Amino acid sequence: MHLLDWVIVCVYFIIALAIGFYYSKRAGGSTEEFFLSGRKLTWWLAGLSMVATTFAADTPLAVTELVGQNGIAGNWLWWNMLIGGMLTVFFFARLWRRAEILTDVEFIELRYSGKPAAILRGFKAIYMGIFMNTIIMGWVNLAMIKILIGMFPEYVNPDNAIYYVGACMLFTAFYSAISGLWGVAVNDAFQFILAMGGCIVLAVIVVNSPEIGGISGMQEKLPEWALKFTPEISSGDGETSTGGILALTISSFLAFVGLQWWASWYPGAEPGGGGYVAQRMMSAKDEKNSLFATLLFQVAHYCIRPWPWILIGLCSLILYPDLSQADKGLGFVMAMNDFLPVGLKGLLLAAFFAAYMSTIATHLNWGTSYFINDFYRRFLSKDKSEKHYVVVARLMTIVFMFLSVIVTTQMTSISGVWSFLIECGAGLGLVLILRWFWWRVNAIGEIVATVTPFVVYGVLYFGDFGVKFPETLFIIVPITTLAWIVTVYITKPTATAKLDSFYRRVHPGGIGWKIISDKMTDVKSDSGYYLLMINWVAGIIMAYAFLFGIGKVILGDTTTGILFLITGILAAFLIKRNFAKTGWN
């Protein structure tokens, strides 16, 4: 790092802080302004904010690691989640905006009645807002520590790295606390452009270096398995003779493609939307902007963003062949150190700070919204002024920052966390989907669906039955589903008055609400679900076609790439035509 590099990094921090100060007055007006930007975000700003949040400091390293271990096909471990993401776009984005709530946890008492609803809301506010949120931020902090140690080994080591990350987090917490979601969202857009631009620059420089020799040189030096776009499916034990390509048994493939996307809860990919994704949908100007923002997020998240990281991952197989399987992700940081000239190294460091801070800022604001709206205001301090709640929210933003730093000091590894989260949320996803479309789902049923996966997972884990992830989903999902469905039928349904008020506000329509909609002739229920189903399928085809098309063009298979891109464009036109039928053209 030279003086110019440090100047670039400092300029980045100054811009981020300036944006925070600019929106501080607006954010202080009310909790709706602080947590939802007054519900005035445009689709492109809300969409970019979603993408930036999922672009954490660990994401390029994670993708580089997947590619280093299993080739391009390794990304199917997260590409499969696109199916559920598109379901959120066409079936849930408009409903979240229409609900007019502050957090997705508040939805519980909008939809359910009685003490079970209050208990579930309070539990999720603490569990999600504090426990899960600080663990996720600790995860992101660990990745940033790894990056700083890799870039500055002479200054940063495992003993003092937490102080550097803590300082960066304090800066992020400060601008998040003063600016609310307005500052977070605008900073997200700026940070995403910076981070994405930096990664593209790095990919171009590394691929065209003498050691790689361009795309053609890279392909000549790589084994065939590294360039395959799809995993190898076999009926055996998952072993393959084709090198490191992701090899899945038929049961594993079916678990990922047939179960995970709808059955399991996972942060940022919740079935039916939720978390910070729901927060951005609820902050959009209207239902149309909410849907388009979520569609932009899915396309950018899956189709565009991964390719610079994939290219660097492929190059790292050539440049750093001696890296262990567990350290493949470090190839990204090593490429930064080895190939970036003066100025660009500062740009990439600023890009990593941007990726890190956009994620941390969102989690601080989102977690605080749960604590303030769904616990503090709901159970501890009712009927205070809006300014009082904003002041407490700003204070708790700083508190949660310190909590996450403490959690980070107790974490040593994040391996296996993602599979643990998926398994412990397996079966809950169906409740999160059906509670919008079936009146009979109740709070006790959702409580059972939340608790049962933990119990079944514990039995499988401590009982040592030899069943490994993802095959565990074939056990956890059916048991959880049966448990909550039986529960809703043997317990009292949600109070009729609550169902009536929910339907009058959200009016999702469909056969699952017929018992309610038949008596509300003055409410215009949603219809045209066949068009939504068509758009959902078309959206999946569009995104995967763009994903493969862009990749094929980059890797020199232009004809195949163009065919994929044309397929994606045709799917997009079909979606646009169906929008026109609903007046959304």
Coordinates of C-alpha atoms in Angstrom, one line a residue:
M1 CA 0.0 0.0 0.0
H2 CA 1.3 3.4 -1.0
L3 CA 0.2 6.9 -0.2
L4 CA -2.2 7.0 -3.2
D5 CA -3.8 3.8 -2.0
W6 CA -4.5 5.2 1.5
V7 CA -5.8 8.4 0.0
I8 CA -8.4 6.4 -2.0
V9 CA -9.4 4.5 1.1
C10 CA -9.8 7.7 3.1
V11 CA -11.9 9.3 0.4
Y12 CA -14.2 6.3 0.5
F13 CA -14.7 6.7 4.3
I14 CA -15.3 10.4 3.9
I15 CA -18.0 9.8 1.3
A16 CA -19.7 7.2 3.4
L17 CA -19.8 9.4 6.4
A18 CA -21.0 12.4 4.3
I19 CA -24.0 10.3 3.1
G20 CA -24.8 9.4 6.7
F21 CA -24.8 13.0 7.9
Y22 CA -26.9 14.1 4.8
Y23 CA -29.7 11.8 5.8
S24 CA -29.5 12.2 9.6
K25 CA -32.2 14.8 9.9
R26 CA -34.7 12.9 7.8
A27 CA -34.0 9.6 9.6
G28 CA -34.7 11.2 13.0
G29 CA -38.3 12.1 12.2
S30 CA -39.9 8.7 13.1
T31 CA -39.3 5.0 13.3
E32 CA -40.8 4.6 9.8
E33 CA -38.2 7.0 8.5
F34 CA -35.4 5.4 10.5
F35 CA -36.2 1.7 9.6
L36 CA -38.1 2.0 6.3
S37 CA -37.0 5.3 4.7
G38 CA -40.5 6.6 5.0
R39 CA -41.6 3.9 2.5
K40 CA -40.2 6.0 -0.3
L41 CA -37.4 3.9 -1.9
T42 CA -37.4 3.5 -5.7
W43 CA -37.1 0.0 -7.1
W44 CA -33.5 0.4 -8.2
L45 CA -32.3 1.8 -4.9
A46 CA -34.1 -0.9 -2.9
G47 CA -32.9 -3.6 -5.2
L48 CA -29.3 -2.4 -5.2
S49 CA -29.5 -2.2 -1.4
M50 CA -30.5 -5.9 -1.2
V51 CA -27.7 -6.9 -3.5
A52 CA -25.1 -4.9 -1.6
T53 CA -26.2 -6.4 1.7
T54 CA -25.7 -10.0 0.4
F55 CA -22.3 -8.9 -1.0
A56 CA -20.3 -9.2 2.3
A57 CA -16.6 -9.2 2.8
D58 CA -16.7 -13.0 2.9
T59 CA -18.6 -13.5 -0.3
P60 CA -15.8 -13.2 -2.9
L61 CA -13.7 -15.5 -0.7
A62 CA -16.5 -18.0 -0.3
V63 CA -17.1 -18.2 -4.1
T64 CA -13.3 -18.4 -4.7
E65 CA -13.2 -21.3 -2.3
L66 CA -16.2 -23.1 -3.9
V67 CA -14.6 -22.8 -7.3
G68 CA -11.2 -23.9 -6.0
Q69 CA -12.7 -27.0 -4.5
N70 CA -15.4 -28.0 -7.0
G71 CA -15.0 -25.8 -10.1
I72 CA -17.7 -23.5 -11.4
A73 CA -20.3 -26.2 -10.6
G74 CA -19.5 -25.7 -6.9
N75 CA -21.7 -22.6 -6.9
W76 CA -24.8 -24.7 -7.2
L77 CA -24.7 -25.0 -3.4
W78 CA -26.2 -21.5 -3.5
W79 CA -27.5 -21.1 -7.0
N80 CA -30.3 -23.5 -6.2
M81 CA -31.8 -20.8 -3.9
L82 CA -32.8 -18.8 -7.0
I83 CA -36.0 -20.9 -7.3
G84 CA -37.3 -19.6 -3.9
G85 CA -36.0 -16.1 -4.7
M86 CA -38.2 -15.9 -7.8
L87 CA -41.2 -17.2 -5.8
T88 CA -40.7 -14.2 -3.5
V89 CA -40.6 -11.8 -6.4
F90 CA -43.9 -12.7 -7.9
F91 CA -46.0 -14.0 -5.0
F92 CA -44.8 -12.1 -1.9
A93 CA -43.1 -8.8 -2.7
R94 CA -46.5 -7.0 -3.3
L95 CA -48.0 -8.6 -0.2
W96 CA -45.2 -7.5 2.1
R97 CA -45.6 -3.9 0.8
R98 CA -49.3 -4.0 1.1
A99 CA -49.2 -5.2 4.7
E100 CA -48.0 -1.7 5.9
I101 CA -45.9 -3.1 8.8
L102 CA -42.5 -2.0 10.1
T103 CA -40.8 -5.4 10.4
D104 CA -41.6 -8.9 9.1
V105 CA -41.8 -10.0 12.8
E106 CA -44.7 -7.6 13.3
F107 CA -46.5 -9.7 10.7
I108 CA -47.1 -12.3 13.3
E109 CA -49.6 -10.2 15.3
L110 CA -51.1 -8.9 12.1
R111 CA -51.9 -12.4 11.0
Y112 CA -52.4 -14.4 14.3
S113 CA -54.2 -13.7 17.5
G114 CA -53.9 -14.3 21.2
K115 CA -51.0 -15.0 23.6
P116 CA -49.3 -17.5 21.2
A117 CA -49.0 -14.7 18.7
A118 CA -47.5 -12.3 21.3
I119 CA -45.1 -15.0 22.6
L120 CA -44.0 -15.9 19.0
R121 CA -43.4 -12.2 18.1
G122 CA -41.4 -11.5 21.3
F123 CA -39.3 -14.7 20.9
K124 CA -38.5 -14.0 17.2
A125 CA -37.6 -10.4 18.0
I126 CA -34.9 -11.5 20.4
Y127 CA -33.9 -14.7 18.6
M128 CA -33.5 -13.0 15.2
G129 CA -32.7 -9.5 16.2
I130 CA -30.0 -10.3 18.8
F131 CA -28.9 -13.9 18.8
M132 CA -28.9 -14.7 15.0
N133 CA -28.0 -11.2 14.0
T134 CA -24.9 -11.0 16.1
I135 CA -23.8 -14.5 14.9
I136 CA -24.1 -13.4 11.3
M137 CA -22.2 -10.2 12.0
G138 CA -19.5 -12.2 13.7
W139 CA -19.3 -14.4 10.6
V140 CA -18.8 -11.3 8.5
N141 CA -16.2 -9.9 10.9
L142 CA -14.2 -13.1 10.8
A143 CA -14.0 -12.8 7.0
M144 CA -12.8 -9.2 7.2
I145 CA -10.2 -10.3 9.7
K146 CA -8.9 -12.9 7.3
I147 CA -8.7 -10.2 4.5
L148 CA -6.8 -7.8 6.7
I149 CA -4.3 -10.4 7.8
G150 CA -3.8 -11.5 4.2
M151 CA -3.2 -8.0 3.0
F152 CA -1.2 -6.6 5.9
P153 CA 0.6 -9.5 7.6
E154 CA 3.3 -7.2 8.9
Y155 CA 0.8 -5.2 10.8
V156 CA -2.3 -7.3 11.4
N157 CA -2.3 -10.7 13.1
P158 CA -4.9 -12.9 14.8
D159 CA -4.2 -11.2 18.2
N160 CA -4.8 -7.6 17.1
A161 CA -7.1 -7.9 14.1
I162 CA -10.2 -7.6 16.2
Y163 CA -9.2 -4.0 17.0
Y164 CA -9.0 -3.0 13.4
V165 CA -12.3 -4.6 12.5
G166 CA -13.9 -3.1 15.7
A167 CA -12.8 0.4 14.6
C168 CA -14.4 -0.2 11.1
M169 CA -17.5 -1.5 12.7
L170 CA -17.8 1.5 15.1
F171 CA -17.6 3.8 12.1
T172 CA -20.3 1.8 10.4
A173 CA -22.5 1.8 13.5
F174 CA -22.1 5.5 13.8
Y175 CA -23.3 6.4 10.3
S176 CA -26.1 3.7 10.6
A177 CA -27.2 5.2 13.9
I178 CA -27.4 8.8 12.6
S179 CA -28.9 8.1 9.2
G180 CA -31.2 5.1 9.5
L181 CA -32.2 3.1 6.4
W182 CA -32.0 6.2 4.2
G183 CA -28.2 6.5 4.8
V184 CA -27.8 2.7 4.7
A185 CA -29.6 2.3 1.4
V186 CA -27.9 5.1 -0.4
N187 CA -24.5 4.0 1.0
D188 CA -25.4 0.5 -0.2
A189 CA -25.8 1.7 -3.8
F190 CA -22.5 3.6 -3.7
Q191 CA -20.7 0.7 -1.9
F192 CA -22.1 -1.9 -4.3
I193 CA -20.9 0.0 -7.4
L194 CA -17.5 0.5 -5.8
A195 CA -17.2 -3.1 -4.7
M196 CA -18.4 -4.6 -7.9
G197 CA -16.2 -2.3 -10.0
G198 CA -13.2 -3.2 -8.0
C199 CA -13.8 -6.9 -8.4
I200 CA -14.2 -6.6 -12.2
V201 CA -10.9 -4.6 -12.4
L202 CA -9.1 -7.3 -10.4
A203 CA -10.6 -10.1 -12.6
V204 CA -9.5 -8.4 -15.8
I205 CA -6.0 -7.8 -14.6
V206 CA -5.5 -11.3 -13.2
V207 CA -6.9 -13.1 -16.3
N208 CA -4.8 -11.0 -18.6
S209 CA -1.6 -11.4 -16.6
P210 CA 1.4 -13.3 -18.3
E211 CA 0.9 -16.1 -15.8
I212 CA -2.6 -16.8 -17.0
G213 CA -2.5 -15.6 -20.6
G214 CA -6.1 -14.5 -21.1
I215 CA -9.3 -16.6 -21.2
S216 CA -7.8 -19.1 -23.7
G217 CA -4.6 -19.5 -21.7
M218 CA -6.7 -20.0 -18.5
Q219 CA -8.8 -22.7 -20.2
E220 CA -5.6 -24.5 -21.5
K221 CA -4.1 -24.6 -18.0
L222 CA -7.2 -25.8 -16.1
P223 CA -8.5 -29.3 -15.8
E224 CA -11.8 -30.0 -17.6
W225 CA -13.8 -30.4 -14.4
A226 CA -13.1 -26.9 -13.3
L227 CA -15.0 -25.4 -16.2
K228 CA -18.1 -27.5 -16.0
F229 CA -21.3 -25.4 -15.2
T230 CA -23.3 -28.2 -13.7
P231 CA -22.5 -30.8 -11.0
E232 CA -22.0 -34.4 -11.7
I233 CA -25.0 -36.5 -10.6
S234 CA -24.5 -40.2 -9.7
S235 CA -26.4 -42.9 -8.0
G236 CA -23.4 -43.8 -5.9
D237 CA -21.8 -42.3 -2.9
G238 CA -20.9 -39.0 -4.5
E239 CA -17.3 -39.9 -5.5
T240 CA -16.2 -39.0 -8.9
S241 CA -13.2 -39.7 -11.1
T242 CA -13.4 -36.3 -12.8
G243 CA -11.3 -34.4 -10.3
G244 CA -12.8 -31.8 -8.0
I245 CA -16.1 -31.2 -9.7
L246 CA -19.1 -31.0 -7.3
A247 CA -20.4 -34.5 -7.2
L248 CA -23.9 -35.1 -5.9
T249 CA -25.8 -38.3 -5.4
I250 CA -29.3 -38.3 -6.8
S251 CA -30.7 -37.9 -3.3
S252 CA -28.4 -34.9 -2.6
F253 CA -29.5 -33.3 -5.8
L254 CA -33.1 -33.7 -5.1
A255 CA -32.6 -32.3 -1.6
F256 CA -31.1 -29.1 -2.9
V257 CA -33.4 -28.6 -5.9
G258 CA -36.6 -30.2 -4.6
L259 CA -36.6 -29.4 -0.9
Q260 CA -34.2 -26.7 0.3
W261 CA -35.5 -23.7 -1.6
W262 CA -39.0 -23.9 -0.2
A263 CA -38.7 -25.9 3.0
S264 CA -35.7 -24.4 4.8
W265 CA -35.3 -21.0 6.4
Y266 CA -31.9 -19.3 5.7
P267 CA -30.9 -15.7 6.3
G268 CA -31.4 -13.7 3.1
A269 CA -33.2 -16.6 1.3
E270 CA -36.2 -17.1 3.5
P271 CA -39.2 -18.8 1.7
G272 CA -41.7 -16.1 1.1
G273 CA -39.2 -13.4 1.8
G274 CA -38.2 -12.1 5.2
G275 CA -35.5 -10.4 7.2
Y276 CA -33.7 -7.5 5.5
V277 CA -35.1 -8.5 2.1
A278 CA -38.7 -8.0 3.5
Q279 CA -37.4 -4.7 5.0
R280 CA -36.4 -3.4 1.6
M281 CA -39.7 -4.6 0.0
M282 CA -41.7 -2.8 2.7
S283 CA -39.6 0.4 2.3
A284 CA -40.4 0.6 -1.5
K285 CA -42.7 3.4 -2.7
D286 CA -45.5 1.0 -3.8
E287 CA -46.2 -2.6 -4.7
K288 CA -44.8 -2.2 -8.2
N289 CA -41.5 -0.8 -6.9
S290 CA -41.4 -3.6 -4.3
L291 CA -41.7 -6.3 -7.0
F292 CA -39.3 -4.7 -9.4
A293 CA -36.7 -4.2 -6.6
T294 CA -36.9 -7.8 -5.7
L295 CA -36.6 -8.9 -9.3
L296 CA -33.5 -6.7 -9.8
F297 CA -32.0 -8.3 -6.7
Q298 CA -32.5 -11.8 -8.0
V299 CA -31.0 -11.0 -11.4
A300 CA -28.0 -9.1 -10.1
H301 CA -27.4 -11.5 -7.2
Y302 CA -27.3 -14.7 -9.3
C303 CA -26.6 -13.7 -12.9
I304 CA -24.1 -10.8 -12.8
R305 CA -22.3 -10.5 -9.5
P306 CA -20.6 -14.0 -9.3
W307 CA -18.6 -14.0 -12.5
P308 CA -15.6 -11.8 -11.5
W309 CA -15.2 -13.9 -8.4
I310 CA -15.5 -17.2 -10.4
L311 CA -12.8 -16.0 -12.8
I312 CA -10.4 -15.2 -9.9
G313 CA -11.2 -18.6 -8.4
L314 CA -10.3 -20.3 -11.6
C315 CA -7.1 -18.4 -11.9
S316 CA -6.2 -19.1 -8.3
L317 CA -6.2 -22.8 -9.2
I318 CA -3.4 -22.1 -11.6
L319 CA -1.5 -19.4 -9.6
Y320 CA -1.7 -21.1 -6.1
P321 CA -2.0 -24.8 -6.6
D322 CA -0.5 -25.6 -3.2
L323 CA -3.3 -24.0 -1.2
S324 CA -5.1 -26.5 0.9
Q325 CA -8.8 -27.2 0.4
A326 CA -9.7 -25.1 3.4
D327 CA -7.6 -22.1 2.3
K328 CA -8.7 -21.9 -1.4
G329 CA -10.6 -18.7 -0.6
L330 CA -7.3 -17.0 0.3
G331 CA -6.5 -17.1 -3.4
F332 CA -8.6 -14.0 -3.9
V333 CA -6.6 -12.0 -1.3
M334 CA -3.3 -13.3 -2.7
A335 CA -4.3 -12.2 -6.2
M336 CA -5.0 -8.7 -4.9
N337 CA -1.5 -8.5 -3.3
D338 CA 0.3 -10.0 -6.2
F339 CA -1.3 -8.3 -9.2
L340 CA -2.7 -4.9 -8.3
P341 CA -0.6 -1.8 -9.0
V342 CA -0.5 1.3 -6.9
G343 CA -3.9 3.0 -6.7
L344 CA -5.9 -0.1 -7.7
K345 CA -4.8 -1.9 -4.5
G346 CA -6.4 1.0 -2.5
L347 CA -9.5 0.8 -4.7
L348 CA -9.9 -3.0 -3.9
L349 CA -9.3 -2.5 -0.2
A350 CA -12.0 0.3 -0.3
A351 CA -14.2 -2.2 -2.2
F352 CA -13.8 -4.8 0.5
F353 CA -14.6 -2.2 3.2
A354 CA -17.6 -1.2 1.1
A355 CA -18.8 -4.8 0.9
Y356 CA -18.2 -5.3 4.6
M357 CA -19.9 -2.1 5.7
S358 CA -22.9 -2.5 3.5
T359 CA -23.7 -5.8 5.2
I360 CA -22.9 -4.7 8.7
A361 CA -25.0 -1.5 8.3
T362 CA -28.0 -3.4 7.2
H363 CA -27.8 -6.0 9.9
L364 CA -27.4 -3.3 12.6
N365 CA -30.5 -1.4 11.3
W366 CA -32.5 -4.5 10.7
G367 CA -31.7 -6.1 14.0
T368 CA -32.4 -2.9 15.9
S369 CA -35.8 -2.7 14.1
Y370 CA -36.8 -6.0 15.6
F371 CA -35.7 -5.0 19.1
I372 CA -37.4 -1.6 19.1
N373 CA -40.6 -2.4 17.2
D374 CA -41.3 -6.0 18.2
F375 CA -39.9 -6.1 21.8
Y376 CA -39.2 -2.7 23.3
R377 CA -42.2 -0.8 22.0
R378 CA -44.5 -3.9 22.1
F379 CA -43.7 -5.2 25.6
L380 CA -41.5 -2.8 27.6
S381 CA -42.4 0.8 26.7
K382 CA -45.6 1.5 24.9
D383 CA -47.1 4.9 23.8
K384 CA -43.9 6.9 23.8
S385 CA -43.1 9.5 21.2
E386 CA -41.6 8.6 17.8
K387 CA -38.5 10.6 18.7
H388 CA -38.1 8.6 21.9
Y389 CA -38.0 5.4 19.9
V390 CA -35.6 6.8 17.4
V391 CA -33.2 7.8 20.2
V392 CA -33.4 4.3 21.7
A393 CA -32.9 2.8 18.2
R394 CA -29.7 4.9 17.7
L395 CA -28.4 3.8 21.1
M396 CA -29.2 0.1 20.5
T397 CA -27.4 0.3 17.1
I398 CA -24.2 1.0 19.0
V399 CA -25.0 -1.7 21.7
F400 CA -25.5 -4.4 19.0
M401 CA -22.2 -3.3 17.4
F402 CA -20.4 -4.0 20.6
L403 CA -22.3 -7.3 21.1
S404 CA -21.2 -8.5 17.7
V405 CA -17.6 -7.7 18.4
I406 CA -17.7 -9.7 21.6
V407 CA -19.3 -12.6 19.7
T408 CA -16.5 -12.4 17.0
T409 CA -13.9 -12.8 19.7
Q410 CA -15.5 -16.2 20.6
M411 CA -15.7 -17.5 17.1
T412 CA -12.9 -19.5 15.4
S413 CA -14.6 -21.0 12.4
I414 CA -17.7 -20.6 10.3
S415 CA -17.5 -23.9 8.5
G416 CA -20.7 -25.9 8.7
V417 CA -22.7 -22.9 9.9
W418 CA -24.7 -22.6 6.7
S419 CA -25.7 -26.3 6.7
F420 CA -26.6 -26.1 10.5
L421 CA -28.9 -23.1 9.8
I422 CA -30.6 -24.9 6.9
E423 CA -31.2 -28.0 8.9
C424 CA -32.5 -26.2 12.0
G425 CA -35.0 -24.3 9.8
A426 CA -36.0 -27.3 7.7
G427 CA -39.8 -27.5 7.4
L428 CA -40.4 -24.0 8.7
G429 CA -40.4 -22.6 5.1
L430 CA -43.8 -24.1 4.2
V431 CA -45.4 -22.3 7.1
L432 CA -43.8 -19.0 6.1
I433 CA -45.3 -19.5 2.6
L434 CA -48.8 -20.9 3.5
R435 CA -49.5 -18.4 6.3
W436 CA -50.2 -15.8 3.5
F437 CA -52.5 -18.1 1.5
W438 CA -54.3 -20.4 4.0
W439 CA -56.5 -19.1 6.8
R440 CA -56.1 -22.2 9.0
V441 CA -52.4 -21.7 9.8
N442 CA -52.1 -20.3 13.3
A443 CA -49.5 -19.1 15.7
I444 CA -49.1 -22.4 17.6
G445 CA -48.5 -24.2 14.3
E446 CA -45.7 -21.7 13.5
I447 CA -44.2 -22.2 16.9
V448 CA -44.2 -26.0 16.4
A449 CA -42.7 -25.6 12.9
T450 CA -39.9 -23.4 14.5
V451 CA -39.1 -25.8 17.3
T452 CA -39.4 -29.2 15.7
P453 CA -36.4 -29.0 13.3
F454 CA -34.1 -28.2 16.3
V455 CA -35.4 -31.3 18.1
V456 CA -35.1 -33.6 15.1
Y457 CA -31.7 -32.2 14.3
G458 CA -30.5 -32.9 17.8
V459 CA -31.7 -36.5 17.7
L460 CA -30.0 -37.1 14.3
Y461 CA -26.8 -35.4 15.5
F462 CA -26.4 -36.9 18.9
G463 CA -27.9 -40.2 17.9
D464 CA -25.2 -40.7 15.3
F465 CA -27.4 -42.3 12.7
G466 CA -25.0 -41.7 10.0
V467 CA -27.3 -39.4 8.0
K468 CA -25.4 -36.4 6.7
F469 CA -26.5 -33.1 5.2
P470 CA -28.4 -32.6 2.8
E471 CA -30.0 -36.1 3.1
T472 CA -31.0 -35.0 6.6
L473 CA -33.6 -32.8 5.0
F474 CA -35.6 -35.9 3.9
I475 CA -36.1 -36.7 7.5
I476 CA -36.4 -33.3 9.2
V477 CA -38.8 -31.7 6.6
P478 CA -41.5 -34.5 6.6
I479 CA -41.5 -34.7 10.4
T480 CA -41.7 -30.9 10.8
T481 CA -44.4 -30.6 8.2
L482 CA -46.5 -33.4 9.8
A483 CA -46.0 -31.9 13.2
W484 CA -47.2 -28.4 12.4
I485 CA -50.1 -29.5 10.1
V486 CA -51.5 -31.8 12.9
T487 CA -51.0 -29.0 15.3
V488 CA -53.1 -26.4 13.4
Y489 CA -56.0 -28.9 13.1
I490 CA -56.0 -29.9 16.8
T491 CA -55.7 -26.3 18.1
K492 CA -58.0 -23.4 17.9
P493 CA -57.8 -21.3 14.7
T494 CA -56.9 -17.6 14.6
A495 CA -59.8 -15.5 15.9
T496 CA -62.2 -14.6 13.1
A497 CA -61.9 -10.9 13.7
K498 CA -58.1 -11.1 13.2
L499 CA -58.5 -13.1 10.0
D500 CA -61.1 -10.5 8.7
S501 CA -58.8 -7.6 9.5
F502 CA -55.8 -9.3 7.9
Y503 CA -57.7 -10.2 4.8
R504 CA -59.2 -6.7 4.4
R505 CA -55.7 -5.2 4.5
V506 CA -53.7 -7.8 2.4
H507 CA -56.5 -9.6 0.4
P508 CA -54.2 -12.2 -1.1
G509 CA -57.1 -14.1 -2.6
G510 CA -57.0 -17.8 -3.6
I511 CA -58.9 -20.9 -2.5
G512 CA -57.1 -20.9 0.9
W513 CA -59.0 -17.8 1.9
K514 CA -62.4 -18.6 0.3
I515 CA -64.1 -19.0 3.7
I516 CA -63.1 -15.4 4.5
S517 CA -63.4 -13.8 1.0
D518 CA -66.9 -15.1 0.4
K519 CA -68.3 -12.9 3.1
M520 CA -66.2 -9.8 2.1
T521 CA -67.9 -8.8 -1.2
D522 CA -66.6 -5.2 -0.8
V523 CA -62.9 -6.3 -0.9
K524 CA -61.3 -6.9 -4.3
S525 CA -59.3 -10.1 -3.8
D526 CA -56.2 -10.8 -5.8
S527 CA -56.6 -13.1 -8.9
G528 CA -54.6 -14.2 -11.9
Y529 CA -52.5 -16.7 -10.0
Y530 CA -51.9 -18.6 -13.2
L531 CA -50.1 -15.6 -14.5
L532 CA -48.0 -15.5 -11.4
M533 CA -47.1 -19.1 -11.8
I534 CA -46.1 -18.5 -15.4
N535 CA -44.0 -15.5 -14.4
W536 CA -42.3 -17.5 -11.6
V537 CA -41.3 -20.3 -14.1
A538 CA -40.3 -17.7 -16.7
G539 CA -38.2 -15.8 -14.0
I540 CA -36.3 -18.9 -13.1
I541 CA -35.6 -19.6 -16.8
M542 CA -34.6 -16.0 -17.4
A543 CA -32.2 -15.9 -14.5
Y544 CA -30.5 -19.2 -15.2
A545 CA -30.3 -18.4 -18.9
F546 CA -28.6 -15.0 -18.2
L547 CA -26.3 -16.7 -15.7
F548 CA -25.1 -19.4 -18.2
G549 CA -25.2 -17.0 -21.1
I550 CA -22.9 -14.4 -19.5
G551 CA -20.6 -17.2 -18.4
K552 CA -20.4 -18.9 -21.8
V553 CA -19.7 -15.5 -23.5
I554 CA -16.9 -14.7 -21.0
L555 CA -15.3 -18.1 -21.5
G556 CA -15.4 -17.8 -25.3
D557 CA -18.3 -20.0 -26.2
T558 CA -20.1 -17.1 -27.9
T559 CA -22.7 -19.1 -29.9
T560 CA -24.0 -21.1 -26.9
G561 CA -23.8 -17.9 -24.8
I562 CA -25.9 -15.9 -27.2
L563 CA -28.5 -18.8 -27.4
F564 CA -28.8 -18.7 -23.6
L565 CA -29.1 -14.9 -23.6
I566 CA -31.8 -15.0 -26.2
T567 CA -33.7 -17.5 -24.1
G568 CA -33.4 -15.2 -21.1
I569 CA -34.6 -12.2 -23.2
L570 CA -37.7 -14.2 -24.4
A571 CA -38.5 -15.2 -20.9
A572 CA -38.2 -11.5 -19.9
F573 CA -40.6 -10.5 -22.6
L574 CA -43.1 -13.1 -21.4
I575 CA -42.9 -11.6 -17.9
K576 CA -43.4 -8.1 -19.4
R577 CA -46.4 -9.2 -21.4
N578 CA -48.0 -10.7 -18.3
F579 CA -47.3 -7.5 -16.4
A580 CA -49.1 -5.6 -19.1
K581 CA -52.2 -7.7 -18.5
T582 CA -52.2 -6.6 -14.9
G583 CA -51.6 -3.0 -15.7
W584 CA -47.9 -3.0 -14.5
N585 CA -46.3 -2.4 -17.9

